[in-house]
Tab-separated table of C-alpha atoms in Angstrom:
chain	number	residue	atom	x	y	z
A	46	MET	CA	83.802	105.408	126.806
A	47	ILE	CA	82.399	105.683	123.287
A	48	ASN	CA	80.099	103.057	121.822
A	49	LEU	CA	79.750	102.832	118.059
A	50	ASN	CA	77.110	100.615	116.500
A	51	GLY	CA	76.771	98.649	119.737
A	52	LYS	CA	80.506	98.089	120.250
A	53	GLN	CA	83.062	99.993	122.311
A	54	LEU	CA	85.398	102.159	120.223
A	55	THR	CA	88.937	101.591	121.501
A	56	SER	CA	90.924	103.939	119.243
A	57	ILE	CA	90.530	106.526	116.506
A	58	GLY	CA	92.064	103.918	114.223
A	59	GLY	CA	88.890	101.903	114.693
A	60	LEU	CA	87.115	104.409	112.451
A	61	SER	CA	87.109	104.119	108.679
A	62	THR	CA	89.642	106.137	106.684
A	63	LYS	CA	86.838	108.438	105.543
A	64	ALA	CA	85.589	109.047	109.097
A	65	GLN	CA	89.127	109.755	110.322
A	66	ALA	CA	89.555	112.345	107.546
A	67	VAL	CA	86.301	114.117	108.475
A	68	LEU	CA	87.221	113.959	112.168
A	69	SER	CA	90.464	115.787	111.393
A	70	MET	CA	88.423	118.655	109.922
A	71	ILE	CA	86.437	119.168	113.129
A	72	ASN	CA	88.162	121.685	115.379
A	73	GLY	CA	89.374	119.755	118.419
A	74	GLY	CA	87.690	116.575	117.167
A	75	GLN	CA	90.650	114.209	117.352
A	76	LYS	CA	91.675	115.418	120.801
A	77	TRP	CA	88.154	115.105	122.192
A	78	LEU	CA	87.566	111.613	120.753
A	79	SER	CA	90.901	110.370	122.114
A	80	PHE	CA	89.872	111.691	125.518
A	81	GLY	CA	86.394	110.185	125.279
A	82	ILE	CA	87.762	106.765	124.355
A	83	THR	CA	90.208	106.578	127.276
A	84	ASP	CA	88.389	108.448	130.057
A	85	ALA	CA	85.924	106.276	131.995
A	86	THR	CA	83.986	109.348	133.160
A	87	VAL	CA	82.725	109.927	129.611
A	88	THR	CA	79.477	107.976	129.396
A	89	GLY	CA	76.264	108.000	127.440
A	90	ILE	CA	77.882	108.311	123.984
A	91	ASN	CA	76.168	105.630	121.921
A	92	ALA	CA	76.297	106.343	118.187
A	93	GLU	CA	74.557	104.117	115.669
A	94	SER	CA	76.948	105.061	112.858
A	95	GLU	CA	80.189	106.879	112.160
A	96	ASN	CA	78.251	109.739	110.580
A	97	GLN	CA	76.121	110.152	113.688
A	98	LEU	CA	79.213	110.126	115.914
A	99	LEU	CA	80.961	112.743	113.789
A	100	LYS	CA	77.909	115.013	113.817
A	101	LEU	CA	77.639	114.678	117.596
A	102	ILE	CA	81.287	115.707	117.942
A	103	GLN	CA	80.952	118.588	115.460
A	104	ASN	CA	77.863	120.057	117.096
A	105	GLY	CA	79.111	119.441	120.622
A	106	LEU	CA	82.480	121.120	120.111
A	107	THR	CA	81.537	123.979	117.796
A	108	GLY	CA	77.836	124.522	118.410
A	109	GLU	CA	77.176	124.662	114.674
A	110	ASN	CA	76.668	122.400	111.709
A	111	TYR	CA	79.313	123.914	109.428
A	112	ILE	CA	82.908	122.866	108.783
A	113	ARG	CA	84.799	125.994	107.793
A	114	PHE	CA	87.633	126.390	105.290
A	115	ASN	CA	89.543	129.447	104.107
A	116	THR	CA	87.745	129.116	100.782
A	117	PHE	CA	84.205	128.067	101.706
A	118	ARG	CA	82.068	126.457	104.350
A	119	ALA	CA	79.666	123.544	104.194
A	120	ALA	CA	77.489	121.535	106.541
A	121	ILE	CA	79.078	118.388	107.908
A	122	ASP	CA	76.299	116.397	106.209
A	123	LYS	CA	77.428	117.793	102.854
A	124	ILE	CA	81.082	116.997	103.598
A	125	LEU	CA	80.132	113.437	104.558
A	126	SER	CA	78.269	113.026	101.253
A	127	LEU	CA	81.334	113.844	99.123
A	128	PRO	CA	83.439	111.198	97.351
A	129	GLU	CA	86.108	109.765	99.657
A	130	ALA	CA	88.928	111.112	97.475
A	131	ASP	CA	87.519	114.650	97.765
A	132	ILE	CA	87.179	114.287	101.533
A	133	ALA	CA	90.823	113.215	101.735
A	134	GLN	CA	91.904	116.230	99.653
A	135	LEU	CA	89.929	118.627	101.844
A	136	ALA	CA	91.339	117.113	105.034
A	137	ALA	CA	94.890	117.500	103.709
A	138	ILE	CA	94.632	121.187	102.790
A	139	ARG	CA	92.066	122.628	105.223
A	140	LEU	CA	93.208	125.967	106.706
A	141	THR	CA	96.609	125.734	105.007
A	142	VAL	CA	98.081	127.923	102.252
A	143	ASN	CA	96.656	125.407	99.770
A	144	ASP	CA	93.111	126.067	100.973
A	145	ASN	CA	92.373	128.554	98.185
A	146	GLU	CA	90.159	129.131	95.156
A	147	ALA	CA	92.757	127.963	92.619
A	148	ASN	CA	93.415	124.602	94.255
A	149	LEU	CA	89.782	123.861	95.049
A	150	ALA	CA	88.026	125.202	91.935
A	151	LEU	CA	87.502	121.795	90.307
A	152	LEU	CA	86.445	120.053	93.520
A	153	LEU	CA	83.961	122.818	94.361
A	154	HIS	CA	82.490	122.795	90.863
A	155	GLN	CA	82.086	119.006	90.752
A	156	ASN	CA	80.298	118.990	94.100
A	157	ASP	CA	78.076	122.069	93.591
A	158	LEU	CA	79.831	124.035	96.326
A	159	LEU	CA	80.023	127.829	96.281
A	160	SER	CA	83.100	129.627	97.578
A	161	TYR	CA	83.404	132.940	99.404
A	162	GLY	CA	84.768	134.316	96.121
A	163	ASP	CA	81.585	133.227	94.350
A	164	MET	CA	79.505	134.972	96.992
A	165	ALA	CA	81.438	138.195	96.476
A	166	LYS	CA	80.013	138.297	92.935
A	167	SER	CA	76.598	139.024	94.467
A	168	ALA	CA	77.755	142.297	96.050
A	169	ASP	CA	76.395	144.622	93.340
A	170	ILE	CA	72.909	143.156	93.222
A	171	ILE	CA	72.728	143.016	97.028
A	172	LEU	CA	73.558	146.729	97.259
A	173	LEU	CA	70.775	147.469	94.781
A	174	LEU	CA	68.274	145.213	96.526
A	175	VAL	CA	69.034	146.590	99.974
A	176	GLN	CA	67.934	150.001	98.683
A	177	GLN	CA	64.734	148.584	97.161
A	178	ARG	CA	63.824	146.040	99.858
A	179	PRO	CA	65.825	146.547	103.058
A	180	ASP	CA	63.327	144.350	104.906
A	181	LEU	CA	64.320	141.395	102.735
A	182	PHE	CA	67.997	141.927	101.884
A	183	GLN	CA	69.508	143.906	104.774
A	184	ALA	CA	70.575	140.855	106.796
A	185	LEU	CA	70.957	137.740	104.646
A	186	SER	CA	71.464	134.307	106.161
A	187	PHE	CA	74.109	131.951	104.782
A	188	ASN	CA	71.401	129.886	103.099
A	189	GLU	CA	69.976	133.022	101.459
A	190	MET	CA	73.458	134.011	100.282
A	191	LEU	CA	73.830	130.596	98.651
A	192	THR	CA	70.483	131.044	96.890
A	193	LEU	CA	71.317	134.539	95.666
A	194	THR	CA	74.868	133.634	94.604
A	195	ASP	CA	73.692	130.673	92.540
A	196	PHE	CA	71.161	132.950	90.833
A	197	VAL	CA	73.710	135.697	90.078
A	198	MET	CA	76.228	133.237	88.616
A	199	LYS	CA	73.610	131.863	86.221
A	200	GLN	CA	72.625	135.367	85.049
A	201	SER	CA	75.941	136.145	83.357
A	202	GLU	CA	74.546	135.692	79.829
A	203	VAL	CA	71.172	137.383	80.409
A	204	ASN	CA	70.618	140.747	78.728
A	205	PRO	CA	71.309	143.517	81.310
A	206	GLU	CA	68.081	145.346	80.448
A	207	LEU	CA	66.065	142.175	80.966
A	208	GLN	CA	67.894	141.576	84.256
A	209	ALA	CA	66.954	145.050	85.459
A	210	GLN	CA	63.299	144.599	84.457
A	211	SER	CA	62.998	141.177	86.066
A	212	THR	CA	64.738	142.389	89.237
A	213	ALA	CA	62.314	145.286	89.586
A	214	PHE	CA	59.335	142.976	89.029
A	215	ALA	CA	60.524	140.424	91.583
A	216	ALA	CA	61.587	142.948	94.226
A	217	THR	CA	58.086	144.416	94.254
A	218	THR	CA	56.337	141.117	94.943
A	219	ALA	CA	58.765	138.752	96.695
A	220	ALA	CA	58.236	137.746	100.319
A	221	THR	CA	61.511	135.788	100.605
A	222	VAL	CA	64.874	135.620	98.845
A	223	SER	CA	63.785	132.394	97.155
A	224	ASP	CA	60.651	134.184	95.955
A	225	PHE	CA	62.831	136.940	94.518
A	226	VAL	CA	64.910	134.456	92.530
A	227	ASN	CA	61.870	132.500	91.343
A	228	LEU	CA	59.957	135.603	90.276
A	229	SER	CA	62.975	137.110	88.493
A	230	LEU	CA	63.299	133.930	86.463
A	231	PHE	CA	59.521	133.783	85.958
A	232	TYR	CA	59.685	137.228	84.367
A	233	GLN	CA	62.516	136.167	82.062
A	234	TYR	CA	60.761	132.973	80.917
A	235	ALA	CA	57.440	134.782	80.554
A	236	GLN	CA	59.049	137.255	78.172
A	237	GLN	CA	59.665	134.357	75.786
A	238	GLN	CA	55.906	133.790	75.571
A	239	LEU	CA	55.006	137.352	74.630
A	240	PRO	CA	53.613	137.865	71.105
A	241	GLY	CA	56.063	139.939	69.067
A	242	GLU	CA	59.653	140.906	69.834
A	243	ASN	CA	59.457	144.695	69.769
A	244	LEU	CA	57.047	145.523	72.561
A	245	ILE	CA	57.913	148.669	74.473
A	246	PRO	CA	59.023	147.971	78.085
A	247	GLN	CA	55.768	149.261	79.597
A	248	THR	CA	53.664	146.946	77.414
A	249	GLN	CA	56.004	144.042	78.046
A	250	SER	CA	55.794	144.460	81.815
A	251	SER	CA	52.027	144.765	81.643
A	252	GLU	CA	51.726	141.548	79.614
A	253	ILE	CA	53.993	139.648	82.021
A	254	GLN	CA	52.025	140.967	84.990
A	255	ALA	CA	48.916	139.568	83.332
A	256	LEU	CA	50.585	136.153	82.911
A	257	TYR	CA	51.620	136.264	86.564
A	258	ALA	CA	48.039	137.017	87.598
A	259	GLN	CA	46.751	134.062	85.549
A	260	PHE	CA	49.082	131.640	87.296
A	261	GLU	CA	48.639	133.193	90.736
A	262	ALA	CA	44.898	132.600	90.485
A	263	VAL	CA	45.221	128.838	89.968
A	264	VAL	CA	48.369	127.531	91.710
A	265	GLN	CA	47.090	127.282	95.302
A	266	PRO	CA	45.751	123.697	94.953
A	267	TYR	CA	49.183	122.556	93.786
A	268	LEU	CA	51.012	123.699	96.924
A	269	PHE	CA	50.827	120.158	98.250
A	270	THR	CA	53.915	118.621	99.870
A	271	PRO	CA	53.663	115.055	101.239
A	272	THR	CA	56.246	113.641	103.648
A	273	ILE	CA	58.301	110.471	103.869
A	274	ASP	CA	59.989	108.741	106.791
A	275	MET	CA	63.518	110.130	107.216
A	276	SER	CA	64.463	107.894	110.161
A	277	PRO	CA	67.233	105.288	109.711
A	278	ASP	CA	64.490	102.656	109.443
A	279	GLY	CA	62.479	104.712	106.982
A	280	GLY	CA	63.794	103.015	103.883
A	281	ASN	CA	65.848	104.045	100.888
A	282	LEU	CA	65.183	107.636	99.768
A	283	VAL	CA	65.813	106.784	96.101
A	284	GLN	CA	63.153	104.067	96.289
A	285	ALA	CA	60.739	106.017	98.481
A	286	ILE	CA	60.202	108.895	96.005
A	287	PRO	CA	58.941	106.758	93.072
A	288	GLU	CA	56.732	104.827	95.488
A	289	LEU	CA	55.290	108.104	96.715
A	290	ALA	CA	54.852	109.314	93.133
A	291	ARG	CA	52.702	106.303	92.375
A	292	ALA	CA	50.315	107.355	95.165
A	293	SER	CA	47.535	109.845	94.526
A	294	HIS	CA	48.081	113.619	94.842
A	295	PHE	CA	51.865	113.320	94.888
A	296	ILE	CA	53.102	116.333	92.966
A	297	GLY	CA	53.302	119.662	94.749
A	298	TYR	CA	55.319	122.833	95.271
A	299	THR	CA	56.531	124.560	98.434
A	300	THR	CA	55.591	128.100	97.329
A	301	ALA	CA	53.480	129.832	94.706
A	302	SER	CA	56.586	131.416	93.162
A	303	ALA	CA	58.244	127.998	92.735
A	304	ALA	CA	55.072	126.665	91.120
A	305	MET	CA	54.764	129.598	88.715
A	306	LEU	CA	58.428	129.419	87.697
A	307	ASN	CA	58.176	125.726	86.906
A	308	LEU	CA	54.850	126.001	85.102
A	309	ILE	CA	55.844	128.953	82.898
A	310	GLN	CA	58.693	126.803	81.545
A	311	ASN	CA	56.394	123.909	80.680
A	312	ILE	CA	53.040	125.387	79.668
A	313	THR	CA	52.616	127.649	76.663
A	314	LEU	CA	49.590	129.767	77.427
A	315	ASN	CA	48.672	130.518	73.827
A	316	GLU	CA	48.549	126.781	73.045
A	317	GLN	CA	46.501	125.602	76.000
A	318	VAL	CA	44.366	122.510	75.702
A	319	VAL	CA	40.605	122.816	75.862
A	320	GLY	CA	39.668	123.377	79.491
A	321	GLY	CA	42.057	126.184	80.235
A	322	LEU	CA	45.080	126.623	82.424
A	323	ASN	CA	44.052	124.168	85.143
A	324	THR	CA	43.675	121.347	82.637
A	325	ALA	CA	47.065	122.168	81.116
A	326	ILE	CA	48.667	122.107	84.573
A	327	GLN	CA	47.030	118.808	85.475
A	328	ASN	CA	48.181	117.193	82.214
A	329	TYR	CA	51.724	118.436	82.801
A	330	LEU	CA	51.863	117.245	86.408
A	331	ALA	CA	50.459	113.868	85.392
A	332	ALA	CA	53.404	113.536	83.001
A	333	VAL	CA	55.841	114.469	85.782
A	334	LYS	CA	54.232	111.958	88.131
A	335	ASN	CA	54.478	109.257	85.467
A	336	LEU	CA	58.146	110.010	84.790
A	337	ILE	CA	59.100	109.790	88.480
A	338	SER	CA	56.983	106.689	89.076
A	339	PHE	CA	58.741	104.564	86.492
A	340	THR	CA	62.260	106.022	86.268
A	341	ALA	CA	65.230	105.274	88.492
A	342	ALA	CA	66.872	108.303	90.091
A	343	SER	CA	70.051	109.252	88.245
A	344	GLY	CA	71.474	111.419	91.023
A	345	ASN	CA	71.059	112.381	94.686
A	346	GLU	CA	72.716	115.672	95.685
A	347	LEU	CA	72.822	117.247	99.160
A	348	SER	CA	72.714	121.041	99.426
A	349	GLN	CA	75.731	122.956	100.757
A	350	ASP	CA	73.904	123.857	103.968
A	351	GLY	CA	72.843	120.224	104.429
A	352	ALA	CA	69.176	121.199	104.652
A	353	THR	CA	67.831	119.545	101.505
A	354	ALA	CA	68.525	116.716	99.099
A	355	SER	CA	67.631	116.832	95.415
A	356	LEU	CA	66.954	113.752	93.315
A	357	LYS	CA	67.016	113.741	89.521
A	358	PHE	CA	64.821	111.502	87.371
A	359	GLN	CA	65.671	111.584	83.644
A	360	SER	CA	64.132	109.879	80.632
A	361	ALA	CA	63.353	110.620	76.996
A	362	GLN	CA	60.248	112.366	78.305
A	363	GLY	CA	62.280	114.995	80.154
A	364	ASN	CA	63.722	115.430	83.619
A	365	ALA	CA	62.046	115.758	87.001
A	366	ASN	CA	63.933	117.182	89.961
A	367	VAL	CA	62.532	116.492	93.409
A	368	GLY	CA	63.569	118.101	96.691
A	369	VAL	CA	63.408	116.553	100.166
A	370	ASP	CA	64.099	118.494	103.365
A	371	ARG	CA	65.251	117.256	106.781
A	372	ASN	CA	61.661	116.679	107.877
A	373	GLY	CA	60.943	114.441	104.904
A	374	THR	CA	58.840	117.019	103.050
A	375	VAL	CA	58.848	116.168	99.329
A	376	TYR	CA	58.327	118.774	96.620
A	377	LEU	CA	58.876	119.459	92.939
A	378	LEU	CA	61.800	121.733	92.072
A	379	PRO	CA	61.318	124.589	89.559
A	380	ASP	CA	63.921	123.310	87.072
A	381	THR	CA	61.815	120.237	86.222
A	382	LYS	CA	61.261	120.148	82.461
A	383	ILE	CA	58.980	117.837	80.468
A	384	THR	CA	59.654	117.864	76.741
A	385	HIS	CA	57.047	115.262	75.713
A	386	LEU	CA	53.709	114.996	77.505
A	387	ASN	CA	52.963	111.591	75.976
């Protein structure tokens, strides 16, 4: 017996069209639910929502959070967050000859999903990094592969020499794959702040190392990540973030590398206000806080691994991107950009 939202579920047809489509993508899901509905020995299944029921079935039958396709894989939470038309398309072609890069290219792009083919594009840099940092890149998790693949795909127009320099810089310092990506990009943005365009590589690297040291010395107080209630009764996430932003000490980063990457894009060191780098950071973060506090979120995107959600707040002042993980930890994402401080 299966109870859904306080009522007994009597057939698979009692589920919404969307839920039935997702159920069909869970290996053995339809067969198990049919059995659970009709067999009186099945007890204790009391789901508050269709999504909760589907996740219980997925995890119970497969022991993992991912729904797998020939072309890609994604967490069931991510699949459930897709438009209903996309869910229907995926259900119709999953594990068939039509489950391929050509047929799914547009759907994957529109929903920020990376394919196995996309991941293959990271092979060259992974081989290089395994030689430099085997401790970090020898055995990558799926989440780390997503992070690295997204980075590689966005590097296609970056000068190869600059890529090599930034990779070497990041590989020396990074403690995680995310650190590596953040520090590579930090190096590339920092280069834009160097005085003069014809510095020899040694001088350029030395100057960027100095910029890194300046930021490293001051970012610790900004590694502040408040939390919000992620329970079903915890309220609307889109409303909760601006409310949190209006509280004191809202803005923070998860890591020093994320902080430095974001700050180097928004603070020009040779044009600092009186009071130095800390004052410039505080003025910038006050502008971010103000933007989030009084701007409605324009988007809410779940990551492919289902671990984090990102919310976008856009206005004439710029754009602020905020991340929230499964535990309700809230943090500023590095691609936040403020174009006008006032």
